[in-house]
Short mmCIF file of C-alpha atoms and ligand atoms in Angstrom, two decimals:
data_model
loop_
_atom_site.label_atom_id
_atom_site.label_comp_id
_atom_site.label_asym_id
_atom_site.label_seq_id
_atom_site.Cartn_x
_atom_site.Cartn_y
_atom_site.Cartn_z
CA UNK A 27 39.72 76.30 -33.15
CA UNK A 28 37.92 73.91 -35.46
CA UNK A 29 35.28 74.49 -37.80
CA UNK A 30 32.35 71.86 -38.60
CA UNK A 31 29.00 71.39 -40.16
CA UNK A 32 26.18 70.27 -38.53
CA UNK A 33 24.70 67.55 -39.52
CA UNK A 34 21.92 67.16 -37.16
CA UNK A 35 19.09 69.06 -39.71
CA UNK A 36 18.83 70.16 -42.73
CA UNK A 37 20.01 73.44 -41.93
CA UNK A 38 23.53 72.77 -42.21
CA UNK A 39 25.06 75.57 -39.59
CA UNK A 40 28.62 76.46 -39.79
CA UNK A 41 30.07 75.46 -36.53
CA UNK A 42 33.17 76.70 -34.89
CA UNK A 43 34.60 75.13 -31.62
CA UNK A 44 37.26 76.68 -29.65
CA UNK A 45 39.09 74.58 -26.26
CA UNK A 46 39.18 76.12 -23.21
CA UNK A 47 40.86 75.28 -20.20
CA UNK A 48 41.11 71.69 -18.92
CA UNK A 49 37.88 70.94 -16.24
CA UNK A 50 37.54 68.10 -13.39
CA UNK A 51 37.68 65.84 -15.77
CA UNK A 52 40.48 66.35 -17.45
CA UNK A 53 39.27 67.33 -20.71
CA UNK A 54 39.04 70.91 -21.94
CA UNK A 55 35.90 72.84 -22.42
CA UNK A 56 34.38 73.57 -25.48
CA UNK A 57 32.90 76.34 -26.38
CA UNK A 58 30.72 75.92 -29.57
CA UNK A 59 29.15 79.08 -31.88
CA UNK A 60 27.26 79.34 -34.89
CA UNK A 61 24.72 76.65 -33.98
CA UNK A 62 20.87 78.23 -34.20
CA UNK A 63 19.76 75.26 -31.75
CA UNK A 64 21.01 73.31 -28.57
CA UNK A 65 21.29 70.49 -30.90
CA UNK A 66 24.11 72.06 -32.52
CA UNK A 67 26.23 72.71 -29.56
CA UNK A 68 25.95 69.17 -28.66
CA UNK A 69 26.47 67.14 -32.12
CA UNK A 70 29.51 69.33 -32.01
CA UNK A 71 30.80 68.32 -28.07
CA UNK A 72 30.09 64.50 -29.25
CA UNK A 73 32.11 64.85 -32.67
CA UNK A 74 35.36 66.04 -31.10
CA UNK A 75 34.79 64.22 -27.63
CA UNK A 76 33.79 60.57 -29.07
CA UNK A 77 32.50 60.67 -32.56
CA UNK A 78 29.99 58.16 -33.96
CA UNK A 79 28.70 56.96 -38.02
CA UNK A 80 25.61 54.82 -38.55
CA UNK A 81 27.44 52.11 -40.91
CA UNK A 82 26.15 50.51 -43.69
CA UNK A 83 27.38 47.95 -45.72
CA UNK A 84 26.59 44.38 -46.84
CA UNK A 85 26.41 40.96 -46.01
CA UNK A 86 26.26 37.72 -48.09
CA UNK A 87 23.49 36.10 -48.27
CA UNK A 88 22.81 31.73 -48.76
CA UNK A 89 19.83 29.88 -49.52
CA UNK A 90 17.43 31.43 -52.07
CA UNK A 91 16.04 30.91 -56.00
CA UNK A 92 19.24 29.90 -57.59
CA UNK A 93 19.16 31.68 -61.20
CA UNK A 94 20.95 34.81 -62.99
CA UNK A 95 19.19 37.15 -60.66
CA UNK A 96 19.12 35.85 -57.47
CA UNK A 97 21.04 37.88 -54.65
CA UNK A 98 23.99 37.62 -53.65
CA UNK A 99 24.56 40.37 -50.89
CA UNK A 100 21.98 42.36 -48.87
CA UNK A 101 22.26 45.98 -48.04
CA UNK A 102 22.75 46.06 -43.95
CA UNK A 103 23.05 49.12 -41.86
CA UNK A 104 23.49 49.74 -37.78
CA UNK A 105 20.40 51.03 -36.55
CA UNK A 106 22.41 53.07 -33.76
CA UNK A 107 25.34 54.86 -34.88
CA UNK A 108 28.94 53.16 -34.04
CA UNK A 109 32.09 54.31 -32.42
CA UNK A 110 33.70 55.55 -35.16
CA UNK A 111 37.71 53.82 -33.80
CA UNK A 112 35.19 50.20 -33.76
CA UNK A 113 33.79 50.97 -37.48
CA UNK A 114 36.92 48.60 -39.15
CA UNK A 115 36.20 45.81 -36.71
CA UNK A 116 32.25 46.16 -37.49
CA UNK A 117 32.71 45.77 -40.79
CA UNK A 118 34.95 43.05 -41.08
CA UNK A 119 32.27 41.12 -38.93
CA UNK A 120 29.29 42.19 -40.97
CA UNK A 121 31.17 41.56 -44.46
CA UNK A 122 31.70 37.46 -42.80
CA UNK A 123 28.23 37.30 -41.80
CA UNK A 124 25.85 35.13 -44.05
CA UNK A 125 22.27 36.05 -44.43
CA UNK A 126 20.08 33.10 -44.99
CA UNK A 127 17.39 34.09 -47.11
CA UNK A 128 14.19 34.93 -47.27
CA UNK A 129 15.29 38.35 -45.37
CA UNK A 130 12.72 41.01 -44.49
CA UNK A 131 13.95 44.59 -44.32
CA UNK A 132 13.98 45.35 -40.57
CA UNK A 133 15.31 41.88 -39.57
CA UNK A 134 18.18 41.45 -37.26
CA UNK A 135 21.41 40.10 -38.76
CA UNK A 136 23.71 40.70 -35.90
CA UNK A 137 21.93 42.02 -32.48
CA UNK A 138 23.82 43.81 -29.58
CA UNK A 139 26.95 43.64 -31.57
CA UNK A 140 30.26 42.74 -29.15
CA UNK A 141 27.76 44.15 -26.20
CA UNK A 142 27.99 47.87 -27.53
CA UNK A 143 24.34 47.45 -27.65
CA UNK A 144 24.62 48.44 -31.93
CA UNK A 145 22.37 46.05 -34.20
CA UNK A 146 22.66 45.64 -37.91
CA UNK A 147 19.50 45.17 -39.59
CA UNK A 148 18.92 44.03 -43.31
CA UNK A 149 17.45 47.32 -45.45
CA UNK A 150 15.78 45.46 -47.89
CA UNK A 151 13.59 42.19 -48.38
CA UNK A 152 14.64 39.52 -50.45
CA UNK A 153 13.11 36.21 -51.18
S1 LIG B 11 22.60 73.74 -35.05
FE1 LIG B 11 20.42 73.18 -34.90
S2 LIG B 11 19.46 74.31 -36.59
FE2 LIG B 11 21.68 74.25 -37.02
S3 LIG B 11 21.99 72.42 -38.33
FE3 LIG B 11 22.33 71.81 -36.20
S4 LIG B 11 20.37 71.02 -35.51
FE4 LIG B 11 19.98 72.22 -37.34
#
Protein backbone atom coordinates (compact mmCIF):
# COMPACT_ATOMS: atom_id res chain seq x y z
CA UNK A 1 0.00 0.00 0.00
CA UNK A 2 1.22 3.52 -0.64
CA UNK A 3 -0.23 6.68 0.20
CA UNK A 4 0.06 9.97 -2.07
CA UNK A 5 -1.29 13.40 -2.68
CA UNK A 6 -2.68 14.48 -5.64
CA UNK A 7 -1.37 16.99 -7.24
CA UNK A 8 -3.46 17.32 -10.23
CA UNK A 9 -5.94 20.33 -8.53
CA UNK A 10 -6.11 22.22 -5.92
CA UNK A 11 -7.97 19.86 -3.98
CA UNK A 12 -5.19 17.95 -2.74
CA UNK A 13 -6.97 14.28 -2.18
CA UNK A 14 -5.32 11.79 -0.02
CA UNK A 15 -4.55 8.92 -2.23
CA UNK A 16 -3.95 5.38 -1.30
CA UNK A 17 -2.77 2.68 -3.88
CA UNK A 18 -2.76 -0.90 -3.16
CA UNK A 19 -0.98 -3.76 -5.98
CA UNK A 20 -2.87 -6.39 -7.07
CA UNK A 21 -2.00 -9.29 -8.91
CA UNK A 22 0.44 -9.21 -11.86
CA UNK A 23 -1.77 -8.69 -15.47
CA UNK A 24 -0.67 -9.52 -19.26
CA UNK A 25 1.71 -7.27 -18.97
CA UNK A 26 3.54 -8.11 -16.36
CA UNK A 27 2.94 -5.40 -14.05
CA UNK A 28 0.50 -5.53 -11.14
CA UNK A 29 -2.75 -3.75 -10.96
CA UNK A 30 -3.42 -0.89 -9.07
CA UNK A 31 -6.13 -0.17 -7.39
CA UNK A 32 -6.34 3.58 -6.40
CA UNK A 33 -9.02 5.20 -3.57
CA UNK A 34 -9.59 8.42 -2.16
CA UNK A 35 -9.48 10.31 -5.46
CA UNK A 36 -12.99 12.49 -5.96
CA UNK A 37 -12.18 12.47 -9.88
CA UNK A 38 -10.82 10.09 -12.69
CA UNK A 39 -7.96 12.39 -12.71
CA UNK A 40 -6.90 11.16 -9.49
CA UNK A 41 -6.83 7.53 -10.22
CA UNK A 42 -4.67 8.22 -13.09
CA UNK A 43 -1.93 10.89 -11.77
CA UNK A 44 -1.64 8.12 -9.25
CA UNK A 45 -1.16 4.90 -11.99
CA UNK A 46 1.50 7.37 -13.81
CA UNK A 47 3.44 8.28 -10.44
CA UNK A 48 4.19 4.70 -9.42
CA UNK A 49 4.24 3.27 -13.12
CA UNK A 50 6.65 6.06 -14.77
CA UNK A 51 6.70 9.26 -12.89
CA UNK A 52 7.33 12.67 -14.51
CA UNK A 53 8.48 16.67 -13.02
CA UNK A 54 8.24 19.74 -15.24
CA UNK A 55 12.00 21.01 -14.53
CA UNK A 56 13.09 24.27 -14.15
CA UNK A 57 16.28 25.65 -13.82
CA UNK A 58 18.69 28.07 -15.56
CA UNK A 59 20.85 28.69 -18.28
CA UNK A 60 23.67 31.24 -18.89
CA UNK A 61 23.16 33.69 -20.90
CA UNK A 62 26.05 35.85 -23.51
CA UNK A 63 25.73 38.92 -25.35
CA UNK A 64 23.76 41.75 -23.69
CA UNK A 65 24.32 45.52 -21.91
CA UNK A 66 27.50 44.83 -20.12
CA UNK A 67 27.11 46.79 -16.62
CA UNK A 68 26.43 45.86 -12.77
CA UNK A 69 23.00 44.68 -13.66
CA UNK A 70 23.04 42.95 -16.64
CA UNK A 71 22.02 39.11 -16.52
CA UNK A 72 23.80 36.57 -16.13
CA UNK A 73 21.41 33.44 -16.09
CA UNK A 74 17.80 33.12 -17.32
CA UNK A 75 15.11 31.23 -15.58
CA UNK A 76 14.27 28.08 -18.09
CA UNK A 77 11.66 25.49 -17.53
CA UNK A 78 10.40 22.21 -19.73
CA UNK A 79 7.18 22.98 -21.06
CA UNK A 80 6.22 19.11 -20.88
CA UNK A 81 7.05 17.39 -17.82
CA UNK A 82 10.33 14.98 -17.92
CA UNK A 83 11.05 11.44 -17.01
CA UNK A 84 11.89 11.88 -13.74
CA UNK A 85 15.31 8.86 -14.04
CA UNK A 86 16.36 11.62 -17.32
CA UNK A 87 15.91 14.85 -14.90
CA UNK A 88 20.06 14.69 -13.91
CA UNK A 89 20.98 14.37 -17.55
CA UNK A 90 18.45 17.38 -18.45
CA UNK A 91 19.90 19.47 -16.27
CA UNK A 92 23.38 19.06 -16.79
CA UNK A 93 22.52 19.95 -20.53
CA UNK A 94 20.41 22.96 -19.73
CA UNK A 95 22.99 24.32 -16.97
CA UNK A 96 25.87 24.13 -20.36
CA UNK A 97 23.53 25.77 -22.58
CA UNK A 98 24.22 29.56 -23.37
CA UNK A 99 21.40 31.88 -24.04
CA UNK A 100 22.32 34.63 -26.37
CA UNK A 101 20.47 37.54 -25.45
CA UNK A 102 17.89 39.48 -26.16
CA UNK A 103 15.58 36.38 -24.91
CA UNK A 104 11.78 36.63 -24.96
CA UNK A 105 9.91 34.57 -22.39
CA UNK A 106 8.36 31.74 -24.46
CA UNK A 107 11.46 31.27 -26.69
CA UNK A 108 12.96 27.94 -27.32
CA UNK A 109 16.38 27.28 -25.78
CA UNK A 110 16.63 23.63 -26.39
CA UNK A 111 13.63 22.02 -28.65
CA UNK A 112 12.75 18.23 -28.75
CA UNK A 113 15.37 17.60 -26.20
CA UNK A 114 17.46 14.05 -27.00
CA UNK A 115 14.08 13.23 -29.19
CA UNK A 116 11.86 12.82 -25.94
CA UNK A 117 9.90 15.43 -27.63
CA UNK A 118 10.50 17.86 -24.01
CA UNK A 119 11.43 21.65 -24.86
CA UNK A 120 12.91 24.13 -22.48
CA UNK A 121 11.71 27.51 -22.94
CA UNK A 122 13.17 30.80 -21.35
CA UNK A 123 10.41 32.19 -18.52
CA UNK A 124 11.37 35.54 -18.69
CA UNK A 125 12.51 38.35 -21.25
CA UNK A 126 15.68 39.92 -21.03
CA UNK A 127 17.32 42.47 -23.18
S1 LIG B 1 -8.40 13.35 -7.39
FE1 LIG B 1 -9.40 14.85 -8.73
S2 LIG B 1 -10.38 16.29 -7.30
FE2 LIG B 1 -8.82 15.15 -6.12
S3 LIG B 1 -6.95 16.42 -6.22
FE3 LIG B 1 -6.85 14.92 -7.89
S4 LIG B 1 -7.70 15.99 -9.65
FE4 LIG B 1 -8.33 17.12 -7.84
Amino acid sequence: MRNLTCIVCPMGCSLTVEEGASGTDGLPSLSVMGNRCPRGAAYAQEEIRAPRRVVTATCGVQGGTPGLYAPRRVPVKTVAACPREKIPALLADIYQTQVSLPVKAGDTVIANWKGEGINVVAVRTLM
